[in-house]
Coordinates of C-alpha atoms and ligand atoms in Angstrom, one line a residue:
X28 CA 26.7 -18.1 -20.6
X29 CA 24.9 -16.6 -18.1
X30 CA 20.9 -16.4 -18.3
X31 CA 19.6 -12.6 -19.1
X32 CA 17.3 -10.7 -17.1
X33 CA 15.9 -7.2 -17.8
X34 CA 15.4 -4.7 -14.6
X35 CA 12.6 -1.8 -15.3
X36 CA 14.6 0.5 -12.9
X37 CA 18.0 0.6 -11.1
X38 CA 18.2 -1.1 -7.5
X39 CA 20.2 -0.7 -4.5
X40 CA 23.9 -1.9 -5.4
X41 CA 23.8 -4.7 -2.8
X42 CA 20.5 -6.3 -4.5
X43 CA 22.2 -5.6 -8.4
X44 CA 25.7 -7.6 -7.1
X45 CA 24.0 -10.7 -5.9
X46 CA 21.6 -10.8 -9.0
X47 CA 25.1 -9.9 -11.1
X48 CA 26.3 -13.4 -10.0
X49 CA 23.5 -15.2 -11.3
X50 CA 22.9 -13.4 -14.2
X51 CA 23.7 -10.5 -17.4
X52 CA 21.5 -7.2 -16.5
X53 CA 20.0 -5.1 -18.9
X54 CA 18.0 -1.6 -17.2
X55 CA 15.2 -0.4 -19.0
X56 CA 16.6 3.6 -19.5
X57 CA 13.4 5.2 -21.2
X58 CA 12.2 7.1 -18.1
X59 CA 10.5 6.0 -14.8
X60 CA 8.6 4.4 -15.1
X61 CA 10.4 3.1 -18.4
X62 CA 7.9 3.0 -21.8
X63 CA 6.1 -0.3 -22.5
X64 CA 7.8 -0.4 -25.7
X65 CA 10.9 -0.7 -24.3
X66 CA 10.2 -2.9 -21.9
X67 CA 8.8 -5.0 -25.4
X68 CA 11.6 -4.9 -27.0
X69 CA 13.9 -5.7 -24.4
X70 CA 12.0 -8.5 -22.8
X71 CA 12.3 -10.7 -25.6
X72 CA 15.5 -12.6 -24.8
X73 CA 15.0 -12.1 -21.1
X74 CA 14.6 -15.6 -18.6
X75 CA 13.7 -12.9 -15.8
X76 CA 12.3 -9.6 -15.0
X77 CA 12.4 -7.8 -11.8
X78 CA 9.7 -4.8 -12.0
X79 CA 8.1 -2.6 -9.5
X80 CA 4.3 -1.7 -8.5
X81 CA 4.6 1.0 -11.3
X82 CA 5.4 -1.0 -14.0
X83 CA 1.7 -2.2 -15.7
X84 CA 2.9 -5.4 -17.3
X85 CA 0.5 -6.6 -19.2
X86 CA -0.5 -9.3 -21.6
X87 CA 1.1 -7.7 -25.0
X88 CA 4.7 -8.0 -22.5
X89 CA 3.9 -11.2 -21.0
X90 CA 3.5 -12.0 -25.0
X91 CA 6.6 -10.8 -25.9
X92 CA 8.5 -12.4 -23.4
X93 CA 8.8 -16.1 -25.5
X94 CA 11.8 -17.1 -23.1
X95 CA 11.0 -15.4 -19.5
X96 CA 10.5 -18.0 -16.4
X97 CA 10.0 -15.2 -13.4
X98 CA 8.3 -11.8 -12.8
X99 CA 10.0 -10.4 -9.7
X100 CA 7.9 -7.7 -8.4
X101 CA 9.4 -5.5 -5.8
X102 CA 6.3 -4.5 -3.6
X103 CA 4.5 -6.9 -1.7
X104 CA 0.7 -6.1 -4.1
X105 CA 1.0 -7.4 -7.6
X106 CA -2.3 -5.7 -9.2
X107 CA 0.2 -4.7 -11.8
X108 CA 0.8 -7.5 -13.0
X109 CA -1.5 -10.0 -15.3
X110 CA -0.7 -12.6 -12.9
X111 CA -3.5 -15.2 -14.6
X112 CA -1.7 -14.9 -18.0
X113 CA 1.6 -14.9 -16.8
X114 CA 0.8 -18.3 -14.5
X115 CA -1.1 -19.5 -18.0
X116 CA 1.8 -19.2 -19.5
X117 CA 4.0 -21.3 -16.9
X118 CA 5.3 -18.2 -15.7
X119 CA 5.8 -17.4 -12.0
X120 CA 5.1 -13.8 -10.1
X121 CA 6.5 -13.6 -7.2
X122 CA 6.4 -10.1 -4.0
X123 CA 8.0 -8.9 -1.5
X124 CA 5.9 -10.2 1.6
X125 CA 6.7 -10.2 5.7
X126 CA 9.7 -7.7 5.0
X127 CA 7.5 -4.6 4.9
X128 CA 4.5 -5.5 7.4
X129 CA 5.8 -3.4 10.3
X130 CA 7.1 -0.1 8.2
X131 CA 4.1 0.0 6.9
X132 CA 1.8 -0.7 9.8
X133 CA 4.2 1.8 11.7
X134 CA 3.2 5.0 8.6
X135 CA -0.4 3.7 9.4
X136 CA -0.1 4.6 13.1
X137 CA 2.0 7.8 11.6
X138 CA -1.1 8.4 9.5
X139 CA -3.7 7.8 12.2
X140 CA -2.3 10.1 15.0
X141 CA -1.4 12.9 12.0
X142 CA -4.7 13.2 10.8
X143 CA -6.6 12.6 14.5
X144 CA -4.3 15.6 15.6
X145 CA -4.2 17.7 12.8
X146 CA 0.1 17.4 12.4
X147 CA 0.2 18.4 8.6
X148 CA -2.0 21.6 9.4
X149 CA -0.4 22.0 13.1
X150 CA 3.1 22.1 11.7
X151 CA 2.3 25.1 9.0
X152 CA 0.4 26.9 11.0
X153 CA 3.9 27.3 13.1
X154 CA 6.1 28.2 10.4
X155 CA 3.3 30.6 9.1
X156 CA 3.9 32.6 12.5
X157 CA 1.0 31.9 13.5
X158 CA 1.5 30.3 16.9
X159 CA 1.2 33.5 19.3
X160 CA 0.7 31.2 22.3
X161 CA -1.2 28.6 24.1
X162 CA -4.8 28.3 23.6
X163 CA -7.3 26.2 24.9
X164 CA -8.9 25.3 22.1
X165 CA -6.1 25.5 19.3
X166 CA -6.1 23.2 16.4
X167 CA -8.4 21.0 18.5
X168 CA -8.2 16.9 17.3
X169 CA -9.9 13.6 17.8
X170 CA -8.6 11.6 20.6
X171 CA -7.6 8.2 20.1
X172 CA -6.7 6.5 23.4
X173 CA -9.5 4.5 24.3
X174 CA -11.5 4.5 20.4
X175 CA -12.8 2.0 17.9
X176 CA -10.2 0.8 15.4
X177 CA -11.8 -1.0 12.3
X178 CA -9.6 -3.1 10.0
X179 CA -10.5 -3.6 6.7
X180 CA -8.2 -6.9 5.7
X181 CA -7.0 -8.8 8.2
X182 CA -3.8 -9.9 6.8
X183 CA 0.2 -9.1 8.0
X184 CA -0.4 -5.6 7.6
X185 CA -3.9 -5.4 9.4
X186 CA -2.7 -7.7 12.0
X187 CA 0.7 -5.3 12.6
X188 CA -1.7 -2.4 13.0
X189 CA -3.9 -4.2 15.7
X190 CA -0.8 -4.6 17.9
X191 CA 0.3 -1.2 17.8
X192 CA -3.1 -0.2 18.9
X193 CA -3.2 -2.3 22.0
X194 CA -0.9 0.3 23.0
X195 CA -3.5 2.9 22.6
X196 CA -5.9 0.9 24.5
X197 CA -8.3 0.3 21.3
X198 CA -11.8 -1.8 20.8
X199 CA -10.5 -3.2 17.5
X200 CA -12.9 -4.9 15.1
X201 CA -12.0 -6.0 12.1
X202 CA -13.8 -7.4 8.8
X203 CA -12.1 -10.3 6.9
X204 CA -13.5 -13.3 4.5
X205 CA -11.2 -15.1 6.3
X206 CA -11.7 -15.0 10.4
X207 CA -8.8 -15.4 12.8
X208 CA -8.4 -17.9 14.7
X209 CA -9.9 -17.9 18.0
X210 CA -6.0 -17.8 19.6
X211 CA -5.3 -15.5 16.7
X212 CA -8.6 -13.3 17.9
X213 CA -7.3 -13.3 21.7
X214 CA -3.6 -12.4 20.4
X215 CA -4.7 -9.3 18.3
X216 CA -8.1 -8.3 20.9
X217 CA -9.9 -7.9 17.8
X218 CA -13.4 -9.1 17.1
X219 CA -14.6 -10.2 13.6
X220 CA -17.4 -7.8 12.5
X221 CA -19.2 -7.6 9.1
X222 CA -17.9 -4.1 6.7
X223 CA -21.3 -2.1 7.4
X224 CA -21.0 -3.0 11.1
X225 CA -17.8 -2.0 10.9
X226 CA -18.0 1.1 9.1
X227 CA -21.4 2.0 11.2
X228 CA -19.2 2.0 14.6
X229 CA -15.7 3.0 13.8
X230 CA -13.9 6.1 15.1
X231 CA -10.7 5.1 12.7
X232 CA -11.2 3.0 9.5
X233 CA -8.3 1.0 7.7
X234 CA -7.3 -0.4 4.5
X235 CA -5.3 -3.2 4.4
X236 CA -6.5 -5.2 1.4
X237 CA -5.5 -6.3 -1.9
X238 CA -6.8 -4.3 -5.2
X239 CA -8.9 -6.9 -7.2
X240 CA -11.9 -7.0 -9.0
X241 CA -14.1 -7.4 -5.5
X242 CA -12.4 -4.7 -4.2
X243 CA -12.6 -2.1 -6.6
X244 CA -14.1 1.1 -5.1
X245 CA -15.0 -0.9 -1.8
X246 CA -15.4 2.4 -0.2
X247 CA -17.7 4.4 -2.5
X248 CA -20.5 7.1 -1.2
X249 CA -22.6 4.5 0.1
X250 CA -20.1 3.0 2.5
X251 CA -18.8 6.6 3.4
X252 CA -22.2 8.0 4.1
X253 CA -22.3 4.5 6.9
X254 CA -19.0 6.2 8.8
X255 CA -19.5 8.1 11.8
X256 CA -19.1 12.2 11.5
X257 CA -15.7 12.1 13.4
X258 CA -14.9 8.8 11.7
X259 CA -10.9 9.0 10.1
X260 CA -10.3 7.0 7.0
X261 CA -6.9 5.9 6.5
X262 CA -5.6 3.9 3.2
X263 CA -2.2 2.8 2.6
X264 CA -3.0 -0.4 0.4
X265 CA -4.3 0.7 -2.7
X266 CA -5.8 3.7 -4.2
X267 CA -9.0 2.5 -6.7
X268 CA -9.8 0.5 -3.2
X269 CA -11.7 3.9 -2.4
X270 CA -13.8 6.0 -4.6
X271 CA -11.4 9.2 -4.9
X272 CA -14.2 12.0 -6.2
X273 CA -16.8 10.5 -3.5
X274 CA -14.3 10.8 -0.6
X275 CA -13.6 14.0 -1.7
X276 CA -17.1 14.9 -1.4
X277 CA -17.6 13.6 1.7
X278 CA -14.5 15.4 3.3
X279 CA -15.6 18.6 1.7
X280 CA -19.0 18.4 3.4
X281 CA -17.5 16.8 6.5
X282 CA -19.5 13.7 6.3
X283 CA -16.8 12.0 7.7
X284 CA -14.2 14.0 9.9
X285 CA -10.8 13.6 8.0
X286 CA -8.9 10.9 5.9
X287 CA -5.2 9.8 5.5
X288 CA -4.1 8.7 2.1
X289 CA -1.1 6.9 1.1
X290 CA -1.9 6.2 -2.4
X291 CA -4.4 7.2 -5.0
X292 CA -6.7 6.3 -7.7
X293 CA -4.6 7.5 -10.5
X294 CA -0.8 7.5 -9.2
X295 CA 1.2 10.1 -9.2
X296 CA -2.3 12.2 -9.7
X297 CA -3.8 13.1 -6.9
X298 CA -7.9 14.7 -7.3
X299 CA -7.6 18.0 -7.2
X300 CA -10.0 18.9 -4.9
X301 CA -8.2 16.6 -1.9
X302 CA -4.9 18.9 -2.2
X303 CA -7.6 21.9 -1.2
X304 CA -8.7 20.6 2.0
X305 CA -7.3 20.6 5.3
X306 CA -8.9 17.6 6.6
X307 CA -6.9 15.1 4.9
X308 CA -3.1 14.0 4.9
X309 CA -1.8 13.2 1.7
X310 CA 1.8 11.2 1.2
X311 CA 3.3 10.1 -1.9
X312 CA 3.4 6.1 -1.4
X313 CA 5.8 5.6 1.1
X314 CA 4.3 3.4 3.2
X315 CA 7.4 0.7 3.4
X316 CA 9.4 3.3 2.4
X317 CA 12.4 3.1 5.5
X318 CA 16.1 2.6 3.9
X319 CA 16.4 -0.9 5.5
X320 CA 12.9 -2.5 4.1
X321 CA 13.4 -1.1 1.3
X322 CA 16.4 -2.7 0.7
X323 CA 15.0 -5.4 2.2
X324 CA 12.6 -5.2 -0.7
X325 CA 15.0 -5.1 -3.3
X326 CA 17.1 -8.1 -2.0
X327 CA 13.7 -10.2 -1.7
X328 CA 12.9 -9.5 -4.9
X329 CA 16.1 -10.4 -6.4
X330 CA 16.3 -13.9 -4.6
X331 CA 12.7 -14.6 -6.6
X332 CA 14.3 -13.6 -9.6
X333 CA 17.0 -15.8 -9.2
X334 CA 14.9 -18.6 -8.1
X335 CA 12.7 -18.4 -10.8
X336 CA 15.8 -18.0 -13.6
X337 CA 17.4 -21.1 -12.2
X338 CA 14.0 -23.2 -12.7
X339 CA 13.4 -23.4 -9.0
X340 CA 10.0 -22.5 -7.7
X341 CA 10.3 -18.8 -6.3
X342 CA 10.3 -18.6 -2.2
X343 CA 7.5 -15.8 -3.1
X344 CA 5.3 -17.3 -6.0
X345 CA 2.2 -15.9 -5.8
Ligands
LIG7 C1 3.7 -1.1 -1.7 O1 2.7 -0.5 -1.9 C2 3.8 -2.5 -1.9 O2 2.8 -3.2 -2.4 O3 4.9 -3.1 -1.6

């Protein structure tokens, strides 16, 4: 018999036919994201689980789950899961990491050059019939060519985004508990700074660091207030990283010059008073979201699952 494994949501067929080999599927079917109490019931005679970022599991499941081996989470952050408890109980989490660094580090260059040059606002004003003809100073931007780039989180992601600036001809600085290598620092042209320098001197700020407990609202009024006026925050890690309502203030009164966001405090909600202002580009989470890393994704995440039913240690144990 084969060993069971429970799936919160339905993949791409190519990921559900090599996990079909291994193992018997059951979907959770009670909405997406499915209800916790399915995912309760259903987890009980389950060796696996493959979940994504939207599924909270928690404790209570983790509780449930007397027979599980493996959490598979198909994203590369895992702030969704109660990774402590699970490991506690000799359970492995495992992510989606290295297949997604470039899509993503590509929407952050999309969200950089969008916001610096005004695309979202540019690209209404046409279809409004606005555009009459050329202008001198129409829907003036910020250049970026020859700027500051600070990089909050120096990891795969940050690193990505360093490179693609190069081609922009950047200063890049970037803040990190961990420091590059010297080799590393001459590869990416970026010099290790602290977070208030980096904030102080920065024409483009970015996120690329984990949610956890120390970085919880890492960006708040305080560190907002230290950003240039024509500074451009851009966040496509995770949304509590930044204080939503004080961001929202400081766009409002142009304390800082615009912001690009690819995920929020309280996913799907986005604060209210962000959707009314022009300075800011707001996507809905996309930021590995091209057909082949996704699937990417998917397949990743269902070689950990497999891994992890079979009693091997996951390639992606976190
Ligand atoms: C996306 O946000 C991911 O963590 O993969």
């Amino acid at each position: 018999m084969k060993p069971k494994v429970l799936l919160t949501h339905d993949l791409f067929p190519e990921a559900i036919e090599l996990i079909q080999k291994e193992a018997d599927i059951e979907f959770c079917t009670s909405g997406r994201p499915p209800q916790k109490s399915e995912i309760i019931t259903k987890i009980k005679n389950k060796q696996g689980l493959l979940c994504l970022l939207v599924d909270q599991i928690d404790k209570e499941i983790i509780d449930a789950a007397s027979r599980l081996k493996v959490i598979a989470n198909c994203a590369v952050g895992y702030n969704n899961i109660d990774v402590e408890y699970a490991r506690s109980k000799g359970i492995y989490v495992t992510n989606t990491p290295g297949v997604l660094t470039d899509t993503t580090a590509d929407l952050t260059w999309a969200l950089i050059l969008a916001v610096a040059r005004r695309l979202p606002e540019a690209d209404r004003f046409s279809r409004e019939g606005q555009f009459t003809g050329w202008q001198l100073d129409l829907l003036l931007g910020q250049e970026v060519t020859g700027k500051q780039l600070g990089i909050v989180g120096m990891g795969r992601i940050g690193r990505a985004v360093a490179l693609r600036a190069q081609g922009f001809q950047m200063k890049i600085v970037y803040s990190d508990p961990c420091p590059l290598s010297s080799e590393q620092e001459r590869k990416y042209q970026a010099h290790r700074v602290s977070l208030e320098e980096l904030l102080r001197t920065s024409d483009f700020v970015t996120l690329h660091l984990p949610l956890n407990a120390q970085t919880h609202h890492l960006i708040s009024s305080r560190e907002l207030s230290l950003m240039k006026k024509e500074a451009i925050l851009i966040n496509v890690s995770r949304g509590p990283i930044v204080d939503e309502k004080a961001l929202a203030e400081a766009l409002e009164k142009r304390e800082i010059w615009g912001a690009g966001l690819d995920v929020y405090e309280r996913e799907p909600q986005i604060e209210a008073k962000l959707k009314q202002l022009n300075n800011v580009v707001l996507l809905p989470h996309i930021g590995s979201a091209s057909r082949e890393t996704r699937l990417k994704m998917a397949l990743t995440a269902a070689k950990n699952l497999i891994q992890g039913i079979q009693g091997k240690k996951p390639a992606n144990a976190v």
